[in-house]
Amino acid sequence: MTKSLKGKKFFLDSHGCAKNQVDSELIISKLEQMGMLLCDTAEDADLIFINSCGFIESAKKESLDSLMDARNAFPDKKIILGGCLAERYSKVFEKELPEADGIFGNGDLDKVNEVVEDVFSDKRSVVVPLQEGVCCGTRNHSLSFPGSSFVKVTEGCNNCCTFCAIPLIRGKLRSRKISEITDEIKLLVSSGVKEINLIGQDLAAYGCGEKDDVTGKGINYYNELYVGAKQIVLEDKFFDGVKIHSPLYELCKAISLIEGDFWIRLLYIHPDHFNSDVLQLMKNDKRFLPYFDIPFQSGDDSIIKAMNRKGSFASYKKVVETIRSSFPESCIRTTLLAGFPGESDENAKNTLEFVKQIKPDWAGCFDYSKEEDTPAALMKNQVKSKVKLERKQKLEETQIPITEESLRKRVGKVYKVLVEEIIKNESGSDEGLALGRAWFEAPEVDGSFVIRYDLDDERAVKMVTPGSFVNVKALASSGVDLDGELIVSE
């Protein structure tokens, strides 16, 4: 504990993805270990810490706007810009962003004390640790809704998709040991967490970093499973003549040994090396949700190749067919990128056709963002902004009825729902309302499940508690949400 910081208050403004949220939770705990106190508003803080996103242009602008707004509103407070944006542009910001008292990268969060101590000593500080290992540790505060938690299993990425700046920001792929991850999950489950969301830049590549030894078996997964590998949806892999499973399978197998009533959700699996060996394991342990987050990005063969991906319309469709053959009611989420450099009208139509054929339950549609220092930024035939937005809109228009139909098929069925929050009753009626999520709804990105219950029923009121599981019958669907009625057991 640093004596000069004891009792100082800080406010953390977190931006970006779930991986950044985990970093924010770690930073909060590390600042508290220094003797500082977390507060709910920037007005009450001595320090404002902005954990930024640097993935695409709109996210970068949002983070910088937050910094400028904080500086204008609180000219005398200490402000640190951390996260991906700070990591990527630290040298630029050191000279051209005087509004920030400190710049902190995200390579080693244990060194956050250095930048904080500097700024409270009136020293402008830039601390950008090397990208090594996977930041983890104690998280005393959760930024998720009660009952849910993200668990980071990898950091960095080796896929090097031509449009993506993640390898420039987070570095090369590296993975946490299986035992370390399972220990964290056990701790979370024992504290009452009901939903564990495994996250990384690419879960399919878990354990395949150059220096990874996640199992302790000495298998070089990097060479055997990752480097130069083609589509491996249904392929068996061998090491020294012995059939091996993917490291992700080994991780899931270890997690399946943990006792308790909880969900496991696998988020972000790159389609080029989809881990088909986990399917049977998931069938054997129903706690593994048949929810598959697979960012296909495009359905056109030439654009897929230009993205530095190894798949195709046919092979990516095969991934979906493989999943649905094992889980007919599985939920598939994907990401689609409109207006990649060189994308023609015909290329865009092929992606639309791909969407129509695979019918993903959920899809995030984005227009291509030109990111400096990525190969795609230097490509010829950049698509005009107006055209990119038009193609993005067409993708969304194609996806909306698919999602609506998917939800309509779920009406009339009973689902286990994780309660997230209670909606305050201001009407004076006896109907209670709460929001939650079923297994086919991931946190923050998908729709919600509206839970209706009787406020005069003490059992119902006791059951509907944030962070708990309840059974709900889906009565109707509206847009991306389901509306249901609580089932009160006798």
XYZ file of C-alpha atoms in Angstrom:
490
model
C 0.000 0.000 0.000
C 1.271 3.448 -0.934
C 0.730 5.783 2.022
C 0.308 8.897 -0.099
C -2.572 7.231 -2.015
C -4.415 5.740 0.930
C -7.965 7.057 0.932
C -7.710 8.616 -2.520
C -10.823 7.939 -4.586
C -10.900 6.744 -8.170
C -13.544 6.310 -10.852
C -13.047 3.805 -13.665
C -14.644 4.404 -17.075
C -14.468 1.133 -19.041
C -14.876 0.895 -22.821
C -14.769 -1.870 -25.406
C -15.086 -5.630 -25.274
C -15.441 -8.230 -22.538
C -11.673 -8.758 -22.511
C -11.212 -5.092 -21.682
C -13.858 -5.431 -18.977
C -11.795 -8.132 -17.292
C -8.802 -5.784 -17.431
C -10.920 -3.059 -15.837
C -11.941 -5.380 -13.002
C -8.293 -6.287 -12.440
C -7.252 -2.628 -12.433
C -9.916 -1.821 -9.839
C -8.587 -4.520 -7.528
C -4.980 -3.422 -8.027
C -5.811 0.206 -7.229
C -7.648 -0.902 -4.109
C -4.578 -2.882 -3.074
C -2.739 0.442 -3.220
C -5.154 1.823 -0.634
C -7.398 3.719 -3.040
C -11.190 3.683 -2.872
C -13.533 3.000 -5.793
C -16.362 5.516 -6.200
C -19.455 5.547 -8.414
C -19.064 8.942 -10.068
C -16.282 10.984 -11.609
C -17.409 13.980 -9.547
C -16.366 12.248 -6.318
C -13.035 10.943 -7.622
C -9.487 12.182 -7.215
C -8.472 10.026 -10.177
C -10.406 9.219 -13.349
C -9.082 6.110 -15.086
C -10.343 5.640 -18.656
C -9.772 2.080 -19.863
C -10.070 2.663 -23.599
C -10.850 0.635 -26.719
C -8.677 0.961 -29.831
C -10.246 -1.629 -32.128
C -12.103 0.461 -34.725
C -12.465 4.164 -35.474
C -15.808 4.650 -33.733
C -14.541 2.976 -30.557
C -11.370 5.079 -30.570
C -13.419 8.247 -30.929
C -15.702 7.247 -28.069
C -12.742 6.692 -25.752
C -11.056 9.980 -26.675
C -14.349 11.855 -26.315
C -14.666 10.460 -22.794
C -11.189 11.699 -21.991
C -11.867 15.182 -23.345
C -15.230 15.396 -21.599
C -13.623 14.414 -18.309
C -10.843 16.973 -18.708
C -13.286 19.761 -19.577
C -15.566 18.894 -16.672
C -12.803 18.311 -14.132
C -9.726 20.392 -15.029
C -8.077 19.782 -11.652
C -8.532 16.021 -11.378
C -5.912 13.436 -12.286
C -6.774 11.528 -15.480
C -5.100 8.391 -16.833
C -5.796 6.948 -20.268
C -5.284 3.188 -20.237
C -6.319 0.226 -22.367
C -5.960 -0.658 -26.034
C -5.989 2.888 -27.390
C -3.269 3.945 -24.956
C -1.267 0.839 -25.813
C -1.461 1.419 -29.553
C -0.758 5.169 -29.644
C 1.343 5.717 -26.519
C 4.169 7.489 -28.380
C 1.750 9.795 -30.166
C -0.222 10.560 -27.003
C 2.943 11.258 -25.019
C 3.507 14.296 -27.240
C 0.046 15.216 -28.475
C -2.395 14.429 -25.665
C -1.597 16.759 -22.744
C -5.164 16.276 -21.451
C -4.043 12.926 -20.016
C -1.823 13.087 -16.936
C -0.727 9.517 -17.586
C -0.720 6.903 -20.351
C -0.843 3.232 -19.393
C -0.696 0.213 -21.729
C -2.273 -3.158 -21.055
C 0.683 -5.548 -21.291
C 1.225 -5.989 -17.543
C -1.500 -4.598 -15.311
C 0.600 -5.221 -12.202
C 2.547 -2.097 -13.155
C -0.457 0.210 -12.918
C 0.917 1.441 -9.587
C 3.835 3.067 -11.424
C 1.692 5.383 -13.529
C -0.687 6.164 -10.647
C 2.118 7.072 -8.246
C 3.709 9.251 -10.919
C 0.583 11.292 -11.669
C -0.070 11.920 -7.975
C 3.513 13.146 -7.736
C 2.671 15.625 -10.510
C 4.877 13.733 -12.951
C 3.436 13.068 -16.389
C 3.910 9.359 -16.912
C 3.846 6.934 -19.847
C 4.051 3.288 -18.784
C 3.698 0.686 -21.555
C 4.788 -2.758 -20.298
C 5.667 -5.551 -22.719
C 2.893 -7.804 -23.984
C 3.764 -10.973 -22.104
C 1.628 -13.604 -20.424
C -2.084 -13.211 -19.668
C -3.080 -10.670 -17.053
C -5.147 -12.296 -14.337
C -5.560 -12.287 -10.580
C -7.994 -11.150 -7.912
C -11.120 -9.315 -9.047
C -12.981 -7.892 -6.064
C -15.573 -6.065 -8.164
C -17.597 -7.353 -11.094
C -18.737 -5.030 -13.864
C -21.155 -7.695 -15.119
C -24.701 -8.255 -13.928
C -24.925 -10.472 -10.814
C -24.337 -14.161 -11.404
C -22.243 -13.796 -14.554
C -18.508 -13.470 -15.102
C -16.025 -13.371 -17.972
C -12.897 -15.505 -17.641
C -10.011 -14.654 -19.950
C -8.142 -17.736 -21.202
C -5.891 -16.244 -23.882
C -4.298 -12.962 -24.818
C -3.115 -11.734 -28.209
C -3.710 -13.374 -31.579
C -1.696 -15.063 -34.339
C -4.421 -15.132 -36.990
C -3.366 -11.750 -38.406
C -6.554 -11.081 -40.344
C -5.666 -8.240 -42.700
C -8.350 -5.903 -41.349
C -7.589 -6.406 -37.654
C -5.267 -4.411 -35.392
C -5.474 -6.768 -32.404
C -2.021 -8.350 -32.978
C -0.573 -4.810 -33.121
C -2.196 -3.993 -29.787
C -2.265 -7.213 -27.784
C 0.682 -9.011 -29.365
C 1.130 -12.695 -30.160
C -1.071 -15.466 -28.844
C -0.375 -16.776 -25.363
C -2.567 -18.874 -23.088
C -3.149 -19.461 -19.391
C -2.552 -22.903 -17.914
C -5.596 -25.124 -17.522
C -5.078 -25.457 -13.766
C -4.972 -21.681 -13.377
C -8.242 -21.249 -15.263
C -10.061 -24.016 -13.390
C -8.907 -22.593 -10.050
C -10.431 -19.238 -11.006
C -13.682 -20.860 -12.114
C -13.936 -22.838 -8.865
C -13.525 -19.616 -6.904
C -16.189 -17.838 -8.957
C -18.654 -20.718 -8.661
C -18.097 -20.927 -4.896
C -18.904 -17.198 -4.682
C -22.274 -17.736 -6.390
C -21.487 -17.086 -10.057
C -23.880 -19.040 -12.294
C -22.520 -18.225 -15.754
C -18.874 -18.531 -16.804
C -18.081 -16.952 -20.176
C -14.716 -18.061 -21.541
C -13.166 -15.292 -23.629
C -10.079 -14.579 -25.718
C -9.281 -13.135 -29.111
C -9.733 -16.677 -30.461
C -10.727 -19.574 -28.213
C -10.099 -22.056 -31.046
C -6.387 -21.268 -30.764
C -6.251 -21.745 -26.996
C -3.000 -23.465 -26.046
C -1.421 -22.970 -29.470
C 0.892 -20.065 -28.707
C 4.600 -20.579 -29.419
C 5.481 -20.732 -25.708
C 2.259 -22.313 -24.438
C 2.324 -25.413 -22.249
C -1.214 -25.428 -20.929
C -1.459 -29.141 -20.078
C 2.079 -29.946 -18.973
C 2.204 -32.839 -21.460
C 4.940 -31.274 -23.552
C 2.936 -31.395 -26.783
C 3.859 -28.668 -29.263
C 0.319 -27.664 -30.171
C 1.643 -24.570 -31.930
C 3.236 -26.620 -34.686
C 0.835 -29.569 -34.645
C -2.479 -27.736 -34.662
C -1.934 -24.136 -35.605
C 0.880 -23.188 -37.974
C -0.107 -23.738 -41.574
C -3.159 -25.768 -40.586
C -5.988 -25.939 -43.036
C -9.676 -26.258 -42.189
C -9.821 -28.937 -39.483
C -13.512 -29.203 -38.705
C -13.622 -33.005 -38.857
C -9.957 -33.932 -38.996
C -8.225 -36.077 -36.375
C -4.842 -34.752 -35.281
C -1.857 -36.781 -34.178
C 1.367 -36.134 -32.275
C 4.114 -38.769 -32.450
C 1.540 -41.207 -33.821
C -0.903 -40.678 -30.955
C -4.291 -39.067 -31.543
C -4.608 -35.828 -29.603
C -7.423 -33.495 -28.707
C -7.230 -29.733 -29.045
C -6.100 -27.767 -25.985
C -9.586 -26.233 -25.846
C -11.008 -29.729 -25.471
C -8.551 -30.430 -22.657
C -9.598 -27.203 -20.936
C -13.298 -28.005 -21.270
C -12.685 -31.529 -19.998
C -11.012 -30.119 -16.887
C -13.859 -27.647 -16.362
C -16.401 -30.479 -16.622
C -14.885 -31.989 -13.466
C -15.865 -28.931 -11.428
C -18.995 -29.545 -9.385
C -21.894 -27.099 -9.274
C -24.931 -25.743 -11.067
C -23.507 -23.266 -13.557
C -23.320 -22.502 -17.271
C -20.190 -22.485 -19.416
C -20.292 -20.382 -22.577
C -17.526 -20.356 -25.206
C -17.216 -16.949 -26.855
C -15.374 -16.208 -30.115
C -14.163 -19.309 -31.975
C -12.353 -18.579 -35.235
C -13.927 -20.654 -38.057
C -10.606 -21.589 -39.669
C -9.717 -23.974 -36.853
C -13.046 -24.745 -35.237
C -12.582 -27.251 -32.382
C -15.049 -29.954 -33.437
C -13.721 -32.302 -30.757
C -15.494 -30.280 -28.054
C -18.928 -31.147 -29.442
C -19.199 -34.613 -27.895
C -17.888 -33.307 -24.587
C -20.531 -30.572 -24.640
C -23.221 -33.172 -25.317
C -22.076 -35.154 -22.292
C -22.109 -32.127 -19.951
C -25.242 -30.013 -20.398
C -23.656 -27.147 -18.480
C -21.725 -26.351 -21.659
C -24.169 -24.215 -23.598
C -24.628 -25.061 -27.302
C -24.017 -21.412 -28.097
C -21.376 -20.874 -30.771
C -19.866 -17.444 -31.408
C -18.102 -17.815 -34.765
C -17.091 -14.614 -36.625
C -17.299 -15.621 -40.290
C -16.948 -11.974 -41.461
C -17.692 -12.835 -45.094
C -19.231 -15.545 -47.262
C -17.334 -14.686 -50.431
C -14.312 -16.852 -51.211
C -12.134 -14.089 -52.665
C -12.840 -11.677 -49.792
C -12.211 -14.422 -47.229
C -8.820 -15.022 -48.856
C -8.051 -11.278 -48.934
C -8.795 -11.231 -45.195
C -5.958 -13.765 -44.748
C -8.398 -16.481 -43.803
C -8.241 -20.076 -44.987
C -11.907 -20.928 -45.271
C -14.550 -20.551 -47.947
C -18.301 -20.300 -48.395
C -18.466 -24.108 -48.494
C -16.143 -24.839 -45.561
C -17.740 -22.216 -43.330
C -21.172 -23.587 -44.170
C -19.797 -27.012 -43.216
C -18.849 -25.650 -39.786
C -22.483 -24.693 -39.205
C -23.748 -28.045 -40.493
C -21.329 -29.883 -38.203
C -22.600 -27.986 -35.186
C -26.268 -28.430 -36.021
C -25.835 -32.135 -36.676
C -24.728 -32.453 -33.042
C -27.039 -29.772 -31.629
C -30.161 -29.266 -33.788
C -31.342 -26.449 -31.476
C -27.939 -24.828 -31.143
C -27.577 -21.058 -31.212
C -25.072 -19.559 -33.639
C -23.846 -15.976 -33.448
C -21.574 -14.484 -36.070
C -19.977 -11.215 -37.123
C -20.182 -9.828 -40.657
C -17.977 -7.145 -42.181
C -19.351 -4.980 -44.995
C -17.214 -3.070 -47.493
C -13.856 -4.787 -47.105
C -11.350 -3.303 -49.617
C -12.013 -4.628 -53.097
C -15.455 -5.970 -52.242
C -17.648 -5.792 -55.329
C -21.427 -5.913 -55.540
C -21.124 -9.586 -56.467
C -18.891 -10.295 -53.459
C -21.424 -8.583 -51.195
C -24.269 -10.637 -52.706
C -22.353 -13.830 -51.942
C -22.143 -12.856 -48.278
C -25.880 -12.123 -48.244
C -26.506 -15.563 -49.741
C -24.226 -17.117 -47.129
C -26.293 -15.525 -44.376
C -29.519 -16.771 -45.943
C -28.169 -20.310 -46.108
C -26.600 -20.662 -42.652
C -29.343 -18.625 -40.892
C -27.385 -17.482 -37.818
C -29.531 -16.819 -34.764
C -27.643 -13.608 -34.053
C -25.312 -11.487 -36.167
C -23.371 -8.305 -35.567
C -22.973 -6.317 -38.790
C -20.227 -3.731 -39.134
C -18.876 -1.545 -41.897
C -15.148 -1.936 -42.554
C -12.943 0.431 -40.544
C -9.612 1.351 -42.138
C -6.995 0.765 -39.460
C -3.509 2.135 -40.030
C -0.619 -0.352 -40.059
C -2.904 -3.213 -41.094
C -2.460 -4.806 -44.562
C -6.033 -3.987 -45.565
C -5.429 -0.276 -45.020
C -2.917 -0.350 -47.887
C -5.105 -2.315 -50.266
C -6.391 -0.739 -53.434
C -10.078 -0.270 -54.254
C -11.165 0.976 -50.839
C -14.966 0.953 -50.751
C -16.715 4.303 -50.372
C -18.299 5.015 -46.995
C -21.780 5.360 -48.461
C -21.503 1.959 -50.155
C -20.159 0.319 -46.986
C -23.095 1.607 -44.977
C -25.581 0.501 -47.631
C -24.131 -3.017 -47.612
C -24.132 -3.094 -43.817
C -27.810 -2.116 -43.875
C -28.598 -4.905 -46.364
C -26.879 -7.421 -44.105
C -28.932 -6.205 -41.157
C -32.139 -6.287 -43.192
C -31.352 -9.861 -44.154
C -30.533 -10.912 -40.604
C -33.453 -9.293 -38.756
C -36.190 -11.682 -39.991
C -33.877 -14.667 -39.408
C -33.412 -13.672 -35.760
C -37.123 -12.967 -35.354
C -38.025 -16.380 -36.773
C -35.482 -18.056 -34.511
C -37.067 -16.443 -31.459
C -40.611 -17.244 -32.575
C -39.668 -20.929 -32.598
C -38.766 -20.642 -28.921
C -42.199 -19.343 -27.900
C -44.214 -21.827 -25.866
C -41.175 -23.528 -24.360
C -39.844 -23.349 -20.820
C -36.307 -22.077 -20.301
C -33.862 -21.753 -17.460
C -33.210 -18.014 -17.220
C -30.469 -16.159 -15.353
C -32.017 -13.104 -13.697
C -30.032 -9.904 -14.302
C -32.052 -7.034 -12.904
C -35.417 -6.132 -11.403
C -37.429 -3.446 -13.179
C -38.748 -0.934 -10.679
C -42.534 -1.012 -10.446
C -43.791 2.550 -10.725
C -47.306 1.755 -11.931
C -48.661 0.394 -8.671
C -49.790 -2.843 -10.332
C -49.231 -6.289 -8.840
C -47.151 -7.444 -11.821
C -43.438 -7.680 -11.284
C -40.973 -7.343 -14.149
C -37.378 -8.492 -14.411
C -34.839 -8.928 -17.179
C -32.712 -11.998 -17.676
C -31.123 -14.233 -20.287
C -31.671 -17.795 -21.433
C -28.829 -20.020 -22.668
C -29.156 -18.698 -26.228
C -28.599 -15.080 -25.158
C -25.020 -14.013 -24.417
C -24.350 -11.051 -22.127
C -24.289 -7.566 -23.671
C -24.603 -8.588 -27.327
C -27.920 -10.458 -27.662
C -31.521 -9.838 -26.657
C -33.126 -10.245 -23.243
C -35.799 -12.392 -21.613
C -38.560 -10.373 -19.902
C -39.768 -12.184 -16.779
C -43.288 -11.438 -15.536
C -44.367 -12.548 -12.078
C -46.899 -11.832 -9.320
C -45.692 -9.338 -6.721
C -48.290 -10.688 -4.285
C -46.721 -14.136 -4.448
C -43.967 -14.264 -1.812
C -42.415 -17.350 -3.377
C -42.169 -15.625 -6.749
C -40.638 -12.469 -5.303
C -38.069 -14.549 -3.423
C -37.205 -16.563 -6.540
C -36.649 -13.589 -8.836
C -33.332 -12.416 -7.452
C -30.520 -11.011 -9.627
C -27.902 -13.692 -10.109
C -30.281 -16.637 -9.672
C -31.749 -19.181 -12.083
C -35.516 -19.354 -12.604
C -37.758 -21.265 -14.992
C -39.711 -19.102 -17.417
C -42.223 -20.004 -20.111
C -41.776 -17.960 -23.289
C -45.154 -16.453 -24.226
C -44.218 -14.091 -27.055
C -41.330 -12.590 -28.980
C -40.792 -8.977 -29.899
C -37.802 -7.847 -31.952
C -34.762 -9.371 -30.289
C -36.448 -10.089 -26.946
C -38.669 -12.790 -25.482
C -41.530 -12.161 -23.073
C -42.270 -14.849 -20.523
C -44.036 -15.869 -17.349
C -42.264 -17.138 -14.244
C -43.032 -20.739 -13.323
C -43.416 -21.059 -9.563
C -42.813 -24.619 -8.435
C -45.316 -26.174 -6.073
